Amino acid sequence: MYVRDVVVDEKAGTATISVRLGDFQGQAAGATATVQYTTRDATAIAGQDYTAISGTLVFAPGESVKTVVVDLQDDALREPLERFDFVLSQPVGLLLADGIAVIEIGASDGTPAAQPRLSVTDVTVSEAAGYADFVVSLHAPSSSLVTVNYANVNGSATNNADYRYVDGTLTFAPGETTKTVRVELIDNLATETTETFDLTLRSATAATLADAQATATVIDNDDTELMPLGYGRSNDIYDLPATAVTFIEAPDGGLDIVRSSISYTAPAHIEGVFLSGSAASATGNELANVLRGTAGNNTLSGLGGIDTAVFLATSGQATRSGTIDTATVSTPLDGTDTLLSIERLRFADVILASDTMPGGNTYLAYAMFNAGFNRGPDAAELGQWTAQLDMLGKGGDLAQAMINYYAPGVPNDVLVAHLWSTVVGTPIGSEELATYVGLIENGTYTQASLLELVATLELNTAEITGIVGQAVALDLSSFPLAG
């Protein structure tokens, strides 16, 4: 059973999720089969951005496809691209190959642009995926109707041999920012090299073309010595096969984990390595990696990014020594592990985060919360916002998420006065209030960029020097981890 990811505009009103037996090609159920489903928050929050649902899908004999519709909430809040998950579990009479889909809601309700910039993004898929979705987006909404023509262009992959040619016109209604163009793939039986074809944009109205061409890279699935594996934009789990494999994962494609019984180095766009058996070492890459050893002694190397080592024991069972660069952690359940460039330790009861120097995600989340509330966050609050920043990637997006969560639709003058009082410690004067409100109204700042700025001011950071370079506790509930 497979569930496919979805990219949708907030103004679409709904997201339709396809659950299939046998992936795109389809495989009918021979007997009644069932699976449970539920939605799960990521950066999108149930009740604010979408309506949570759960239930049971029942496949009668002969059925192969079910669809589930999730309602989206079209609010008026400025928001970056947001995600939530659709999770399958407890299968009866079937096997789950890909049980997690991510639903991406395009950025919405930003300041309208007179000539927004249009772009289309590359995509990499297996030949067996059935289709390739090109995401076409505006960098900001428009108050006018935006149109753009699109068409395929052959590369080494050609029309009617490797894919089905499409062309047409996309229309963005005022306020919309995200569309997709779906191109059907042809899964032939020939052994081929990796092939490509393009989608080009042209003749835009009421918008400019910033990136008018994207490439679809199609990995052949007929080479018995090199198997392509890819489950899309969601948080995916792969068991490393005995044969050579090409993992098809995109940048920002979720938290993707490879489970390996041999020492393993994460390839491009894979974030996690979980060891088993006699495997001795797990090595990350430039991303924020999640690494887990065995019950024996392991070496876990994070390299770049903000990296996490996972332990089965509780923090109270652990003996720790060393620094972020080189550390040793011993527990009765995990052996003695050597950690290289690891910023966070995930135990069974808590995450201890040491990315608390300026520039670290935990530090920035702490500083931004302190600027908003004139106090440090507790473990649950810090975990919530550090996890959000890990997923969003940008301080400005975190600031906007905090504003939307705690004070949706707050007037500019109320926000300015509040931040002044929490950071400066006195009521704001009328002249200062007018100045900063004016900077928001004339576009010098947004509410989010002002909060981001205030969080880094010395008046604010001087209050949080006690966490700098220290390990602070993050609540586990904001960091779901499968595998």
Coordinates of N, CA, C and O in Angstrom, one line a residue, residues 205-373:
T205 N 1.2 36.6 -17.9 CA 0.5 37.9 -17.8 C 0.4 38.3 -16.3 O 0.1 37.5 -15.4
A206 N 0.6 39.6 -16.0 CA 0.5 40.1 -14.6 C 1.6 39.5 -13.7 O 1.4 39.5 -12.5
A207 N 2.7 39.0 -14.3 CA 3.7 38.4 -13.5 C 5.0 38.3 -14.3 O 4.9 38.4 -15.6
T208 N 6.1 38.2 -13.7 CA 7.4 38.0 -14.4 C 7.9 36.6 -14.2 O 7.6 35.9 -13.2
L209 N 8.7 36.1 -15.2 CA 9.2 34.8 -15.1 C 10.6 34.8 -14.5 O 11.5 35.3 -15.0
A210 N 10.7 34.3 -13.2 CA 11.9 34.2 -12.5 C 12.7 33.0 -12.8 O 13.9 33.0 -13.0
D211 N 12.0 31.9 -12.9 CA 12.6 30.6 -13.2 C 11.6 29.8 -14.1 O 10.7 29.2 -13.6
A212 N 11.9 29.9 -15.4 CA 10.9 29.5 -16.4 C 11.1 28.1 -16.9 O 10.3 27.6 -17.7
Q213 N 12.0 27.4 -16.4 CA 12.3 26.0 -16.8 C 12.6 25.1 -15.7 O 13.5 25.4 -14.8
A214 N 12.0 23.9 -15.6 CA 12.4 22.9 -14.6 C 12.6 21.6 -15.3 O 12.0 21.3 -16.4
T215 N 13.4 20.7 -14.7 CA 13.8 19.4 -15.3 C 13.2 18.3 -14.4 O 13.3 18.3 -13.2
A216 N 12.6 17.3 -15.1 CA 12.2 16.1 -14.4 C 13.3 15.1 -14.7 O 13.6 14.8 -15.9
T217 N 13.9 14.5 -13.7 CA 14.9 13.5 -13.8 C 14.2 12.1 -13.5 O 13.6 12.0 -12.4
V218 N 14.2 11.2 -14.4 CA 13.5 9.9 -14.3 C 14.5 8.8 -14.1 O 15.4 8.6 -15.0
I219 N 14.5 8.1 -13.0 CA 15.4 7.1 -12.7 C 14.8 5.7 -13.2 O 13.7 5.4 -12.8
D220 N 15.6 5.0 -14.0 CA 15.1 3.8 -14.6 C 14.8 2.7 -13.5 O 15.6 2.6 -12.5
N221 N 13.8 2.0 -13.6 CA 13.4 0.9 -12.6 C 13.6 -0.5 -13.1 O 13.2 -1.5 -12.5
D222 N 14.3 -0.6 -14.3 CA 14.4 -1.9 -14.9 C 15.9 -2.5 -14.8 O 16.1 -3.6 -15.3
D223 N 16.8 -1.7 -14.2 CA 18.1 -2.2 -14.0 C 18.1 -3.0 -12.7 O 18.0 -2.5 -11.6
T224 N 18.3 -4.3 -12.8 CA 18.3 -5.2 -11.6 C 19.4 -5.0 -10.7 O 19.3 -5.4 -9.5
E225 N 20.4 -4.3 -11.1 CA 21.6 -4.0 -10.2 C 21.5 -2.7 -9.5 O 22.4 -2.4 -8.7
L226 N 20.5 -1.8 -9.8 CA 20.5 -0.5 -9.2 C 19.0 -0.1 -9.1 O 18.3 0.4 -10.0
M227 N 18.5 -0.4 -7.9 CA 17.0 -0.2 -7.7 C 16.7 1.2 -7.2 O 17.3 1.7 -6.2
P228 N 15.8 1.9 -7.8 CA 15.4 3.3 -7.3 C 14.4 3.1 -6.2 O 13.4 2.4 -6.3
L229 N 14.5 3.9 -5.2 CA 13.6 3.9 -4.1 C 13.3 5.4 -3.8 O 14.2 6.2 -3.6
G230 N 12.0 5.7 -3.7 CA 11.6 7.1 -3.4 C 10.1 7.2 -3.1 O 9.3 6.7 -3.9
Y231 N 9.8 7.7 -1.9 CA 8.4 7.8 -1.5 C 7.9 9.3 -1.4 O 6.9 9.6 -0.7
G232 N 8.7 10.2 -2.0 CA 8.2 11.6 -2.1 C 8.6 12.6 -1.0 O 9.7 12.4 -0.4
R233 N 7.8 13.6 -0.7 CA 8.2 14.7 0.1 C 8.0 14.4 1.6 O 8.4 15.2 2.5
S234 N 7.4 13.3 2.0 CA 7.1 13.0 3.4 C 8.3 12.5 4.2 O 9.4 12.3 3.6
N235 N 8.1 12.2 5.5 CA 9.1 11.5 6.3 C 9.1 10.0 6.0 O 8.1 9.3 6.3
D236 N 10.1 9.6 5.3 CA 10.1 8.2 4.8 C 11.1 7.3 5.5 O 12.2 7.8 6.0
I237 N 10.9 6.0 5.5 CA 11.7 5.0 6.1 C 12.1 4.0 5.1 O 11.2 3.4 4.4
Y238 N 13.4 3.7 4.9 CA 13.8 2.7 4.0 C 14.7 1.7 4.7 O 15.6 2.1 5.5
D239 N 14.5 0.4 4.4 CA 15.4 -0.6 4.8 C 16.4 -0.8 3.7 O 16.0 -1.1 2.6
L240 N 17.7 -0.7 4.0 CA 18.7 -0.8 3.0 C 18.8 -2.2 2.5 O 19.0 -3.2 3.2
P241 N 18.5 -2.3 1.1 CA 18.5 -3.7 0.5 C 19.9 -4.2 0.3 O 20.9 -3.5 0.4
A242 N 20.0 -5.5 -0.1 CA 21.3 -6.1 -0.4 C 21.8 -5.6 -1.7 O 23.0 -5.6 -1.8
T243 N 21.0 -5.2 -2.6 CA 21.4 -4.7 -3.9 C 21.7 -3.2 -3.8 O 21.3 -2.5 -2.9
A244 N 22.4 -2.7 -4.8 CA 22.7 -1.3 -4.9 C 21.4 -0.5 -5.1 O 20.4 -1.0 -5.7
V245 N 21.3 0.7 -4.5 CA 20.0 1.4 -4.5 C 20.3 2.9 -4.8 O 21.3 3.4 -4.4
T246 N 19.4 3.6 -5.5 CA 19.4 5.0 -5.6 C 18.2 5.5 -4.9 O 17.1 5.2 -5.2
F247 N 18.4 6.4 -3.9 CA 17.3 7.0 -3.1 C 16.9 8.2 -3.8 O 17.7 9.1 -4.1
I248 N 15.6 8.3 -4.1 CA 15.1 9.5 -4.8 C 14.4 10.4 -3.8 O 13.2 10.2 -3.4
E249 N 15.1 11.3 -3.2 CA 14.6 12.2 -2.3 C 15.0 13.7 -2.7 O 16.1 13.9 -3.1
A250 N 14.1 14.6 -2.5 CA 14.3 16.0 -2.9 C 14.8 16.8 -1.7 O 14.6 16.4 -0.5
P251 N 15.5 17.9 -1.9 CA 15.8 18.8 -0.8 C 14.5 19.2 -0.1 O 13.4 19.4 -0.7
D252 N 14.5 19.3 1.2 CA 13.4 19.7 2.1 C 12.3 18.6 1.9 O 11.1 19.0 2.0
G253 N 12.6 17.4 1.7 CA 11.7 16.3 1.5 C 11.3 15.5 2.7 O 11.2 14.3 2.7
G254 N 11.3 16.2 3.9 CA 10.9 15.5 5.1 C 12.1 14.9 5.8 O 13.3 15.1 5.4
L255 N 11.9 14.2 6.9 CA 12.9 13.5 7.6 C 13.0 12.0 7.1 O 12.1 11.2 7.5
D256 N 13.9 11.7 6.3 CA 14.0 10.4 5.6 C 15.1 9.6 6.3 O 16.3 10.0 6.4
I257 N 14.8 8.4 6.6 CA 15.7 7.5 7.4 C 16.0 6.2 6.7 O 15.1 5.6 6.1
V258 N 17.2 5.8 6.7 CA 17.7 4.5 6.2 C 18.0 3.6 7.4 O 18.9 4.0 8.2
R259 N 17.4 2.5 7.4 CA 17.8 1.5 8.5 C 18.8 0.5 7.8 O 18.5 -0.1 6.8
S260 N 19.9 0.4 8.5 CA 21.0 -0.4 7.9 C 21.7 -1.3 8.9 O 21.9 -1.0 10.0
S261 N 22.0 -2.6 8.4 CA 22.7 -3.5 9.2 C 24.2 -3.5 9.0 O 24.9 -4.3 9.5
I262 N 24.7 -2.5 8.2 CA 26.1 -2.3 8.0 C 26.4 -0.9 8.2 O 25.5 0.0 8.2
S263 N 27.7 -0.6 8.5 CA 28.0 0.8 8.6 C 27.6 1.6 7.4 O 27.8 1.1 6.3
Y264 N 27.1 2.8 7.6 CA 26.5 3.5 6.5 C 26.7 5.0 6.6 O 26.6 5.6 7.7
T265 N 26.8 5.6 5.4 CA 26.9 7.1 5.3 C 25.7 7.6 4.6 O 25.4 7.1 3.5
A266 N 25.0 8.5 5.1 CA 23.8 9.0 4.5 C 24.1 9.7 3.1 O 24.9 10.6 3.1
P267 N 23.4 9.3 2.1 CA 23.6 9.9 0.8 C 22.8 11.3 0.7 O 22.2 11.7 1.7
A268 N 22.9 11.9 -0.4 CA 22.2 13.2 -0.5 C 20.7 13.1 -0.2 O 20.0 12.2 -0.6
H269 N 20.2 14.1 0.5 CA 18.8 14.3 0.8 C 18.3 13.2 1.8 O 17.0 13.1 2.0
I270 N 19.1 12.4 2.4 CA 18.7 11.4 3.4 C 19.2 12.0 4.8 O 20.4 12.3 4.9
E271 N 18.2 12.1 5.7 CA 18.6 12.8 6.9 C 18.9 11.9 8.1 O 19.6 12.3 9.0
G272 N 18.5 10.6 8.0 CA 18.7 9.7 9.2 C 19.3 8.4 8.8 O 19.1 7.9 7.7
V273 N 20.1 7.9 9.7 CA 20.7 6.5 9.6 C 20.5 5.8 11.0 O 20.9 6.3 12.0
F274 N 19.7 4.7 10.9 CA 19.5 3.9 12.1 C 20.2 2.5 11.9 O 19.9 1.8 11.0
L275 N 21.1 2.2 12.8 CA 21.9 1.0 12.7 C 21.2 -0.2 13.4 O 20.4 -0.1 14.3
S276 N 21.6 -1.4 12.9 CA 21.1 -2.7 13.5 C 22.2 -3.7 13.3 O 23.2 -3.5 12.6
G277 N 22.0 -4.9 14.0 CA 22.9 -6.0 13.8 C 24.3 -5.6 14.3 O 24.5 -5.0 15.4
S278 N 25.3 -5.9 13.5 CA 26.7 -5.7 13.8 C 27.3 -4.4 13.3 O 28.5 -4.1 13.3
A279 N 26.4 -3.5 12.7 CA 26.9 -2.2 12.2 C 27.6 -1.4 13.2 O 27.2 -1.3 14.4
A280 N 28.7 -0.8 12.8 CA 29.6 -0.1 13.8 C 29.4 1.4 13.8 O 29.6 2.1 14.8
S281 N 29.1 2.0 12.6 CA 29.2 3.5 12.5 C 28.1 4.0 11.6 O 27.7 3.3 10.6
A282 N 27.6 5.2 11.9 CA 26.6 5.9 11.1 C 27.2 7.3 10.9 O 27.6 8.0 11.9
T283 N 27.2 7.7 9.6 CA 27.7 9.0 9.3 C 26.7 9.8 8.5 O 26.1 9.3 7.6
G284 N 26.5 11.1 8.9 CA 25.6 12.0 8.3 C 26.1 12.7 7.1 O 27.2 12.3 6.5
N285 N 25.5 13.8 6.7 CA 25.9 14.6 5.6 C 25.8 16.1 6.1 O 25.8 16.4 7.2
E286 N 25.6 17.0 5.1 CA 25.5 18.4 5.5 C 24.1 18.8 6.0 O 23.9 19.9 6.5
L287 N 23.2 17.9 6.1 CA 21.8 18.2 6.6 C 21.8 18.0 8.1 O 22.8 17.6 8.7
A288 N 20.6 18.3 8.7 CA 20.4 18.0 10.1 C 20.0 16.5 10.2 O 18.9 16.1 9.9
N289 N 21.0 15.8 10.7 CA 20.9 14.3 10.7 C 20.4 13.8 12.0 O 20.6 14.4 13.1
V290 N 19.7 12.6 11.9 CA 19.3 11.9 13.1 C 19.9 10.5 13.0 O 19.7 9.7 12.1
L291 N 20.8 10.1 14.0 CA 21.6 8.9 13.9 C 21.3 8.1 15.2 O 21.3 8.6 16.3
R292 N 21.2 6.8 15.0 CA 20.9 5.9 16.1 C 21.8 4.6 15.9 O 21.9 4.1 14.8
G293 N 22.5 4.3 17.0 CA 23.4 3.1 17.0 C 22.6 1.8 17.4 O 21.4 1.8 17.4
T294 N 23.4 0.8 17.7 CA 22.8 -0.5 18.2 C 23.0 -0.6 19.7 O 23.4 0.4 20.4
A295 N 22.8 -1.8 20.2 CA 23.1 -2.0 21.6 C 24.6 -2.1 21.9 O 25.0 -2.0 23.1
G296 N 25.4 -2.1 20.9 CA 26.8 -2.2 21.1 C 27.5 -0.8 21.1 O 26.8 0.2 21.2
N297 N 28.8 -0.8 20.9 CA 29.5 0.5 20.9 C 29.6 1.0 19.4 O 30.0 0.2 18.5
N298 N 29.2 2.2 19.2 CA 29.1 2.8 17.9 C 29.8 4.1 17.8 O 30.0 4.8 18.8
T299 N 30.1 4.5 16.6 CA 30.6 5.9 16.3 C 29.5 6.6 15.4 O 29.1 6.1 14.4
L300 N 29.0 7.7 15.9 CA 27.9 8.5 15.2 C 28.5 9.8 14.9 O 28.9 10.6 15.8
S301 N 28.6 10.1 13.6 CA 29.3 11.3 13.1 C 28.2 12.2 12.4 O 27.7 11.8 11.4
G302 N 28.0 13.4 12.9 CA 27.0 14.3 12.3 C 27.4 15.1 11.2 O 26.6 15.4 10.3
L303 N 28.7 15.5 11.1 CA 29.2 16.4 10.1 C 28.4 17.7 10.1 O 28.4 18.4 11.2
G304 N 27.8 18.2 9.0 CA 27.2 19.5 9.0 C 25.8 19.4 9.6 O 25.3 18.4 10.0
G305 N 25.1 20.6 9.7 CA 23.8 20.7 10.2 C 23.7 20.5 11.7 O 24.7 20.3 12.4
I306 N 22.5 20.6 12.3 CA 22.2 20.4 13.7 C 21.8 18.9 13.8 O 20.7 18.6 13.4
D307 N 22.7 18.1 14.4 CA 22.5 16.7 14.3 C 22.1 16.1 15.7 O 22.5 16.6 16.8
T308 N 21.4 15.0 15.6 CA 20.8 14.4 16.8 C 21.2 12.9 16.9 O 21.1 12.2 15.9
A309 N 21.7 12.5 18.1 CA 22.0 11.1 18.4 C 20.8 10.6 19.2 O 20.3 11.2 20.1
V310 N 20.3 9.4 18.8 CA 19.1 8.8 19.5 C 19.5 7.6 20.4 O 20.3 6.7 19.9
F311 N 19.0 7.6 21.6 CA 19.3 6.5 22.5 C 18.0 5.9 23.1 O 17.0 6.6 23.2
L312 N 18.0 4.6 23.3 CA 16.8 4.0 23.9 C 16.7 4.2 25.4 O 15.6 4.2 25.9
A313 N 17.8 4.5 26.1 CA 17.8 4.7 27.5 C 17.2 6.1 27.9 O 17.1 7.0 27.0
T314 N 16.9 6.3 29.1 CA 16.5 7.6 29.6 C 17.8 8.4 29.9 O 18.9 7.9 30.0
S315 N 17.6 9.7 30.0 CA 18.8 10.6 30.3 C 19.4 10.3 31.7 O 20.6 10.4 31.9
G316 N 18.6 9.8 32.6 CA 19.1 9.4 33.9 C 19.9 8.2 33.9 O 20.7 8.0 34.9
Q317 N 19.8 7.4 32.9 CA 20.6 6.2 32.8 C 21.9 6.4 32.1 O 22.8 5.5 32.0
A318 N 22.1 7.6 31.6 CA 23.3 7.9 30.7 C 24.4 8.6 31.5 O 24.2 9.4 32.4
T319 N 25.6 8.2 31.0 CA 26.8 8.9 31.5 C 27.4 9.7 30.3 O 27.6 9.1 29.2
R320 N 27.6 11.0 30.4 CA 28.0 11.8 29.3 C 29.3 12.5 29.6 O 29.5 13.0 30.8
S321 N 30.1 12.7 28.6 CA 31.3 13.5 28.7 C 31.7 14.1 27.4 O 31.3 13.5 26.3
G322 N 32.5 15.2 27.4 CA 33.0 15.7 26.2 C 32.2 17.0 25.7 O 31.5 17.6 26.5
T323 N 32.4 17.3 24.4 CA 31.8 18.5 23.9 C 31.0 18.2 22.6 O 30.9 17.0 22.2
I324 N 30.5 19.2 21.9 CA 29.8 18.9 20.7 C 30.7 18.2 19.7 O 30.3 17.3 19.0
D325 N 31.9 18.7 19.6 CA 32.9 18.2 18.6 C 33.2 16.7 18.8 O 33.2 15.9 17.9
T326 N 33.5 16.3 20.1 CA 33.8 14.9 20.4 C 33.2 14.6 21.8 O 33.5 15.3 22.8
A327 N 32.3 13.6 21.9 CA 31.7 13.3 23.1 C 31.5 11.8 23.2 O 31.6 11.1 22.2
T328 N 31.3 11.3 24.5 CA 31.1 9.9 24.7 C 29.8 9.8 25.6 O 29.6 10.5 26.5
V329 N 28.9 8.9 25.2 CA 27.7 8.7 25.9 C 27.6 7.2 26.1 O 27.6 6.4 25.2
S330 N 27.4 6.8 27.4 CA 27.3 5.4 27.7 C 25.9 5.1 28.4 O 25.5 5.9 29.3
T331 N 25.2 4.1 28.0 CA 24.0 3.7 28.7 C 23.9 2.2 28.7 O 24.5 1.5 27.8
P332 N 23.1 1.6 29.6 CA 23.0 0.1 29.6 C 22.3 -0.4 28.4 O 22.4 -1.6 28.2
L333 N 21.5 0.4 27.7 CA 20.7 -0.1 26.6 C 21.4 0.2 25.2 O 21.1 -0.5 24.2
D334 N 22.4 1.1 25.2 CA 22.9 1.6 23.9 C 24.4 1.4 23.8 O 25.0 1.8 22.8
G335 N 25.1 0.8 24.8 CA 26.5 0.7 24.8 C 27.2 2.0 25.0 O 26.6 3.0 25.5
T336 N 28.5 2.1 24.6 CA 29.2 3.3 24.7 C 29.5 3.8 23.3 O 30.2 3.2 22.5
D337 N 28.9 5.0 23.0 CA 29.0 5.6 21.7 C 29.9 6.8 21.7 O 29.8 7.6 22.6
T338 N 30.7 6.9 20.6 CA 31.5 8.1 20.4 C 30.7 9.0 19.4 O 30.3 8.5 18.3
L339 N 30.5 10.2 19.8 CA 29.7 11.2 19.0 C 30.7 12.3 18.5 O 31.4 12.9 19.2
L340 N 30.6 12.5 17.2 CA 31.4 13.5 16.5 C 30.4 14.5 15.9 O 29.6 14.2 15.1
S341 N 30.5 15.8 16.3 CA 29.7 16.9 15.8 C 28.2 16.6 15.9 O 27.5 16.6 15.0
I342 N 27.8 16.3 17.2 CA 26.4 16.0 17.5 C 25.9 17.1 18.5 O 26.5 17.2 19.6
E343 N 24.9 17.8 18.1 CA 24.4 18.9 18.9 C 23.2 18.5 19.8 O 23.0 19.2 20.8
R344 N 22.5 17.5 19.6 CA 21.4 17.1 20.4 C 21.4 15.6 20.7 O 21.8 14.8 19.9
L345 N 21.1 15.3 22.0 CA 21.0 13.9 22.5 C 19.5 13.6 22.7 O 18.9 14.3 23.6
R346 N 19.0 12.7 22.0 CA 17.6 12.3 22.2 C 17.5 11.0 23.0 O 17.8 9.9 22.6
F347 N 17.0 11.2 24.3 CA 16.8 10.0 25.2 C 15.3 9.6 25.2 O 14.5 10.3 24.5
A348 N 15.0 8.6 25.9 CA 13.6 8.1 25.9 C 12.7 9.1 26.7 O 11.5 9.0 26.5
D349 N 13.3 10.0 27.5 CA 12.4 10.9 28.2 C 12.6 12.4 27.9 O 11.7 13.2 28.2
V350 N 13.6 12.8 27.1 CA 13.9 14.2 26.9 C 14.9 14.3 25.8 O 15.7 13.4 25.5
I351 N 14.9 15.5 25.1 CA 16.0 15.8 24.2 C 16.9 16.9 24.9 O 16.3 17.9 25.4
L352 N 18.2 16.6 25.0 CA 19.1 17.6 25.5 C 19.8 18.3 24.3 O 20.5 17.7 23.6
A353 N 19.5 19.6 24.2 CA 19.9 20.4 23.0 C 21.1 21.3 23.4 O 20.9 22.1 24.3
S354 N 22.1 21.2 22.6 CA 23.3 22.1 22.8 C 23.5 23.1 21.7 O 24.6 23.7 21.7
D355 N 22.6 23.2 20.8 CA 22.7 24.2 19.7 C 22.2 25.5 20.3 O 21.2 26.1 19.8
T356 N 22.9 25.9 21.4 CA 22.4 27.1 22.2 C 23.4 28.3 22.0 O 23.3 29.2 22.8
M357 N 24.3 28.2 21.1 CA 25.1 29.4 20.7 C 24.3 30.2 19.8 O 23.4 29.7 19.0
P358 N 24.6 31.5 19.7 CA 23.9 32.4 18.7 C 24.0 31.7 17.3 O 25.1 31.3 16.9
G359 N 22.9 31.6 16.6 CA 22.9 30.9 15.3 C 22.3 29.6 15.4 O 21.8 29.0 14.3
G360 N 22.2 29.0 16.6 CA 21.6 27.6 16.7 C 20.1 27.8 16.8 O 19.5 28.8 17.2
N361 N 19.4 26.8 16.3 CA 17.9 26.8 16.3 C 17.3 26.9 17.7 O 16.4 27.7 17.9
T362 N 17.9 26.1 18.6 CA 17.3 26.2 20.0 C 17.6 27.6 20.6 O 16.7 28.1 21.3
Y363 N 18.7 28.2 20.3 CA 19.0 29.5 20.8 C 18.0 30.5 20.2 O 17.5 31.3 21.0
L364 N 17.8 30.5 18.9 CA 16.9 31.5 18.3 C 15.5 31.3 18.8 O 14.8 32.3 19.0
A365 N 15.0 30.0 18.9 CA 13.7 29.8 19.4 C 13.5 30.4 20.8 O 12.5 31.0 21.2
Y366 N 14.5 30.1 21.7 CA 14.5 30.6 23.0 C 14.5 32.2 23.0 O 13.7 32.8 23.8
A367 N 15.3 32.8 22.2 CA 15.4 34.2 22.2 C 14.1 34.9 21.7 O 13.7 35.9 22.2
M368 N 13.5 34.3 20.7 CA 12.3 34.8 20.1 C 11.1 34.7 21.1 O 10.3 35.6 21.3
F369 N 11.1 33.6 21.8 CA 10.0 33.4 22.9 C 10.2 34.5 24.0 O 9.3 35.1 24.5
N370 N 11.5 34.6 24.4 CA 11.8 35.6 25.4 C 11.4 37.0 25.0 O 10.9 37.8 25.9
A371 N 11.6 37.4 23.8 CA 11.3 38.7 23.3 C 9.8 38.9 23.3 O 9.3 40.0 23.6
G372 N 9.0 37.8 23.1 CA 7.5 37.9 23.0 C 6.9 37.9 24.4 O 5.8 38.5 24.6
F373 N 7.5 37.2 25.4 CA 6.8 37.0 26.6 C 7.6 37.5 27.8 O 7.2 37.4 29.0

